[in-house]
Short mmCIF file of C-alpha atoms and ligand atoms in Angstrom, two decimals:
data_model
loop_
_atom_site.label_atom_id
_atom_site.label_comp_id
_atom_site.label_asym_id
_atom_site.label_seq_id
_atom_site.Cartn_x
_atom_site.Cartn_y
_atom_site.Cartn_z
CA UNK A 1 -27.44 -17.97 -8.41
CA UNK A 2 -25.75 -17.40 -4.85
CA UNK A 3 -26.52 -13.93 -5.07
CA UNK A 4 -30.00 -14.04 -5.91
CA UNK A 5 -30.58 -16.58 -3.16
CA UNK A 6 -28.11 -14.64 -0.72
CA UNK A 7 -30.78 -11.32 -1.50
CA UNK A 8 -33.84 -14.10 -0.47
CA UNK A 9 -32.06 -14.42 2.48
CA UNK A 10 -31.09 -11.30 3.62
CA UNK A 11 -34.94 -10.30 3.03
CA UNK A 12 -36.17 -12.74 4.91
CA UNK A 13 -33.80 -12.22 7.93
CA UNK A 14 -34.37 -8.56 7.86
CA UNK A 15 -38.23 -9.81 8.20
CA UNK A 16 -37.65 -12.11 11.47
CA UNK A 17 -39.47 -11.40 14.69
CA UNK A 18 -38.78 -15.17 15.74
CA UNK A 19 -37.31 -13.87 18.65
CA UNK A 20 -37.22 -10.63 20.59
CA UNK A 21 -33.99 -8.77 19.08
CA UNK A 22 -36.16 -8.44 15.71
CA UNK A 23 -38.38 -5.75 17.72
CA UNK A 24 -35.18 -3.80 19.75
CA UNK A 25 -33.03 -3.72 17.03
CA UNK A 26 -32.32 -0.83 14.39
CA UNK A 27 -31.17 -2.65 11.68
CA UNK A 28 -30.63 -6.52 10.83
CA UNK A 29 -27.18 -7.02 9.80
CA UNK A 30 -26.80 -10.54 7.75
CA UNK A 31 -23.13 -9.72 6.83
CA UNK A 32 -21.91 -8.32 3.49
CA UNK A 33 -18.85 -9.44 1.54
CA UNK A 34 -18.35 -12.06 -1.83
CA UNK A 35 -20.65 -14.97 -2.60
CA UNK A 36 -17.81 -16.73 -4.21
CA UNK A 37 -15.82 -16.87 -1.50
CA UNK A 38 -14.02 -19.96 -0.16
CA UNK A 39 -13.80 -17.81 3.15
CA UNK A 40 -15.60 -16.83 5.51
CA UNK A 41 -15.42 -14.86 9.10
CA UNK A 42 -18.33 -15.38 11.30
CA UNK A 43 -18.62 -13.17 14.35
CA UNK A 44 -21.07 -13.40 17.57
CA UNK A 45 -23.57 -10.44 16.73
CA UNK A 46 -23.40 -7.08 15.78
CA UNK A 47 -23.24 -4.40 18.51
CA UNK A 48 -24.17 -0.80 17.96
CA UNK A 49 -22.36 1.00 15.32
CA UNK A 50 -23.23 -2.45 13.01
CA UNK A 51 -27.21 -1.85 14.70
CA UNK A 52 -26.86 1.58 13.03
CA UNK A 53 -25.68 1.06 9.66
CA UNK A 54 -26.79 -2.56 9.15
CA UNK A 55 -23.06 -4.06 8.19
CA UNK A 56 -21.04 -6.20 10.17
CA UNK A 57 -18.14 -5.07 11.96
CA UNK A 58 -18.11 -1.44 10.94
CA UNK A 59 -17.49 -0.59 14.35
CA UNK A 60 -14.63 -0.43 16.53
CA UNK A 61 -13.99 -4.22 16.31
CA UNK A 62 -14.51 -4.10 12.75
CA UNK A 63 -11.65 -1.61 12.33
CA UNK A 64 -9.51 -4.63 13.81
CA UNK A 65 -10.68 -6.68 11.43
CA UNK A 66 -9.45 -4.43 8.78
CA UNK A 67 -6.06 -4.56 10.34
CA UNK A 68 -5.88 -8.17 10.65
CA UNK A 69 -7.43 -9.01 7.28
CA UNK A 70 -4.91 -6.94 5.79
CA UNK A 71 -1.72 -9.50 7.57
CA UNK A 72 -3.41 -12.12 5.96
CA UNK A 73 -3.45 -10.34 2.63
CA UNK A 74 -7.04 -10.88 2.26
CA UNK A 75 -9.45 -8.05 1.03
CA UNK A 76 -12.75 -7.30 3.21
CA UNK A 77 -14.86 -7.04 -0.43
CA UNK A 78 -12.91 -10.89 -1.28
CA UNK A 79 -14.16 -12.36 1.76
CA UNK A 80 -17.89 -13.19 3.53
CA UNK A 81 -18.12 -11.67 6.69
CA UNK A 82 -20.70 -12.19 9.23
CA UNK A 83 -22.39 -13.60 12.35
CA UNK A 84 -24.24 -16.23 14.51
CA UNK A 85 -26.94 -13.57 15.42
CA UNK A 86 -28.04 -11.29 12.97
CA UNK A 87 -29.23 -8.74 15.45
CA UNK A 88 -28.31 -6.77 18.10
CA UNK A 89 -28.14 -8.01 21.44
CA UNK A 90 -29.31 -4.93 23.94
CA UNK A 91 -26.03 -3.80 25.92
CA UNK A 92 -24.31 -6.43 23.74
CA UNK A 93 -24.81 -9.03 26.44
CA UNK A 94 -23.86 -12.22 25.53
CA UNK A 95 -26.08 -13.87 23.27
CA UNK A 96 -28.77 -16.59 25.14
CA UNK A 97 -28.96 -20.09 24.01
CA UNK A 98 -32.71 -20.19 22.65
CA UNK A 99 -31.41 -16.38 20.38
CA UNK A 100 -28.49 -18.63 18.79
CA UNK A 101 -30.94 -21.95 17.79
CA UNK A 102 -33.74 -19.91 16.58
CA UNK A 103 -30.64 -17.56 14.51
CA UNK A 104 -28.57 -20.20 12.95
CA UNK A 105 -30.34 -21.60 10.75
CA UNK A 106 -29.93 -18.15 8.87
CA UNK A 107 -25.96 -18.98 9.39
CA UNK A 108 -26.07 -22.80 7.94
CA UNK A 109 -27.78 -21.60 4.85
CA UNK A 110 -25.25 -19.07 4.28
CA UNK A 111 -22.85 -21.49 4.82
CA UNK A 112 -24.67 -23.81 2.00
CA UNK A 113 -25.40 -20.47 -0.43
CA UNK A 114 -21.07 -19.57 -0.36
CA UNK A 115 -19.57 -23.71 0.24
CA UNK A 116 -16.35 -21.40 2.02
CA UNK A 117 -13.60 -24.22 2.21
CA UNK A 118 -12.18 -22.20 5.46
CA UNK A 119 -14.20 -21.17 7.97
CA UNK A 120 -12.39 -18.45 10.61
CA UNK A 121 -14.62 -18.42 13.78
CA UNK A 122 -14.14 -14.87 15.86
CA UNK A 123 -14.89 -15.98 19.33
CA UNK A 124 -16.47 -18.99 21.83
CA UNK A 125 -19.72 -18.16 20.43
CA UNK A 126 -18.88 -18.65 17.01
CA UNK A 127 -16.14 -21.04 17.73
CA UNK A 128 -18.82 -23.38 19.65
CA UNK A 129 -21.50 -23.61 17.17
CA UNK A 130 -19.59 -24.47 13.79
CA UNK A 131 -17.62 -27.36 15.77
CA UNK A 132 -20.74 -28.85 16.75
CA UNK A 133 -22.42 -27.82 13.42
CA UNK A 134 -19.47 -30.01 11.70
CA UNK A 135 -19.06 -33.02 14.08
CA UNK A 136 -16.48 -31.37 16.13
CA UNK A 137 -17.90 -31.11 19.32
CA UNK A 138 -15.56 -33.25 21.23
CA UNK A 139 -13.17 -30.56 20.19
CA UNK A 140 -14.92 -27.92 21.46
CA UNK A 141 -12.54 -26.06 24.00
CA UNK A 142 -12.26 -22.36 25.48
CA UNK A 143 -11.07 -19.97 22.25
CA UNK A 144 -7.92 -18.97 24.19
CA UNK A 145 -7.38 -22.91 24.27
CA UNK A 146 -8.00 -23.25 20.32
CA UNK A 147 -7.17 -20.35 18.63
CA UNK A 148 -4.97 -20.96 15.81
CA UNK A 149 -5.07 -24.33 15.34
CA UNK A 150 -7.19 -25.89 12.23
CA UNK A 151 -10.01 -28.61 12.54
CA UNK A 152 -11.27 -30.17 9.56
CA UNK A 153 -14.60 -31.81 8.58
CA UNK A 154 -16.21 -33.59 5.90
CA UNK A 155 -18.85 -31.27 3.85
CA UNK A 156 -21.04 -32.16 1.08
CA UNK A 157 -18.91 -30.16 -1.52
CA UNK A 158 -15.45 -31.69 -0.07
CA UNK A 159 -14.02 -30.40 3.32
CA UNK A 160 -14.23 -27.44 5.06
CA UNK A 161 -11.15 -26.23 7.31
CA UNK A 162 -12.29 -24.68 10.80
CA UNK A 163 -10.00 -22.12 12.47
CA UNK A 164 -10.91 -20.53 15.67
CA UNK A 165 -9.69 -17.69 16.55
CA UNK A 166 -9.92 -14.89 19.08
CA UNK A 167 -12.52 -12.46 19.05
CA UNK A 168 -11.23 -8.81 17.20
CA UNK A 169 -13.02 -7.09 20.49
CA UNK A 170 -10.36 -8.16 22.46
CA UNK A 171 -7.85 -5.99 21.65
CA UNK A 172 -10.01 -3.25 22.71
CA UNK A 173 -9.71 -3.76 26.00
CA UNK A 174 -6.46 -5.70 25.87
CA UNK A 175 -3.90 -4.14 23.23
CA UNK A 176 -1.55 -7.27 24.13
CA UNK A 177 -3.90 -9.45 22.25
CA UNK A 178 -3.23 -8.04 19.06
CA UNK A 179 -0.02 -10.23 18.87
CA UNK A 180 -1.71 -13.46 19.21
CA UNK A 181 -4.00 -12.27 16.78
CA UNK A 182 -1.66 -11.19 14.43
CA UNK A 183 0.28 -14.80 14.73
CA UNK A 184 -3.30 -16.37 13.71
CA UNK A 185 -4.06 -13.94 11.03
CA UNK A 186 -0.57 -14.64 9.53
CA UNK A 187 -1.07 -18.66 8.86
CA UNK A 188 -4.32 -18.03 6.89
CA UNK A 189 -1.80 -16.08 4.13
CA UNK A 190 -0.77 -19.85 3.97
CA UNK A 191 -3.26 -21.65 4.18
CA UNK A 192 -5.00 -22.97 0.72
CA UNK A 193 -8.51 -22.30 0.04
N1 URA B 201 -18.74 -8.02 17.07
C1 URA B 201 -19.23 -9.06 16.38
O1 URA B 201 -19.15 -10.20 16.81
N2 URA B 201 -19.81 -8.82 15.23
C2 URA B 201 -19.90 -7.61 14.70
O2 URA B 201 -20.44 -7.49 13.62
C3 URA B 201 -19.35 -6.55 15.43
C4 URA B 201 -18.78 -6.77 16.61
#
């Protein structure tokens, strides 16, 4: 049952001290949303408001998210939302290298648990490591190269469609984004699952 083994899961990465974050951190935040799900958002890691209450993009990115799930029609409780590091970063700096191989393999058995057939990757970080993870690699490019466009890859239950995308925190600091994520989050209303 994917929600039995999602609740394994979520025990067992709210148990990790395999790398540093596990001791700074307030709360693990695995992500939240539905098992069933033929999509999924993956982010880079939470930052503090998701520290504090132990969900993923509750914060000021997260209310974003909101806006731009809503273009695409899609409803935050119909979708699995989460991210390559389940804890906090300190200062949300960037996350290192050795934080993101000793964190995904948390990610690829999500990925197993929910079989999403559309993947929408928020940002280089996540961007990056589900290319790679599904023989993209050569394709790998900047996200402000990428966004928008839609890779696709063999998976054992079929094929999974990869769409990059630009990271919700953006707009934050740049308002102008929100167009060219807007144009993104309009094609997935399109796009079957
Ligand atoms: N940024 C992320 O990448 N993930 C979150 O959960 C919040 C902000």
């Amino acid at each position: 049952m994917p929600s039995e083994e999602i609740q394994t899961l979520n025990a067992e990465i709210d148990a990790c001290r395999k790398c540093s974050l596990g001791n700074s951190r307030l709360n693990s935040v695995p992500g939240e949303g539905s098992f069933n799900s033929r999509v999924m958002f993956v982010g880079e890691a939470p930052g503090a408001t998701e520290d504090s209450q132990g969900r993923p993009f509750c914060g000021k990115a997260g209310g974003v998210l909101d806006e731009l799930l809503a273009i695409a029609n899609l409803k935050r409780q119909e979708v699995f939302i989460c991210n390559i590091l389940k804890c906090r970063p300190q200062n949300n700096r960037n996350p290192h290298e050795t934080e993101i191989q000793t964190c995904t393999p948390y990610l690829d058995r999500q990925i197993e648990i929910i079989k999403p057939s559309l993947l929408c990757c928020l940002g280089n970080f996540a961007a990056s490591y589900t290319m790679k993870k599904f023989g993209l690699g050569a394709k790998v490019q900047g996200i402000t190269k990428i966004h928008g466009n839609i890779f696709i890859a063999p998976v054992s239950y079929g094929k999974i469609k990869i769409m990059p995308l630009l990271h919700p925190a953006v707009v934050t600091y740049d308002r102008n984004k929100m167009a060219t994520l807007k144009e993104d989050f309009l094609q997935l209303k399109n796009i079957p699952k």
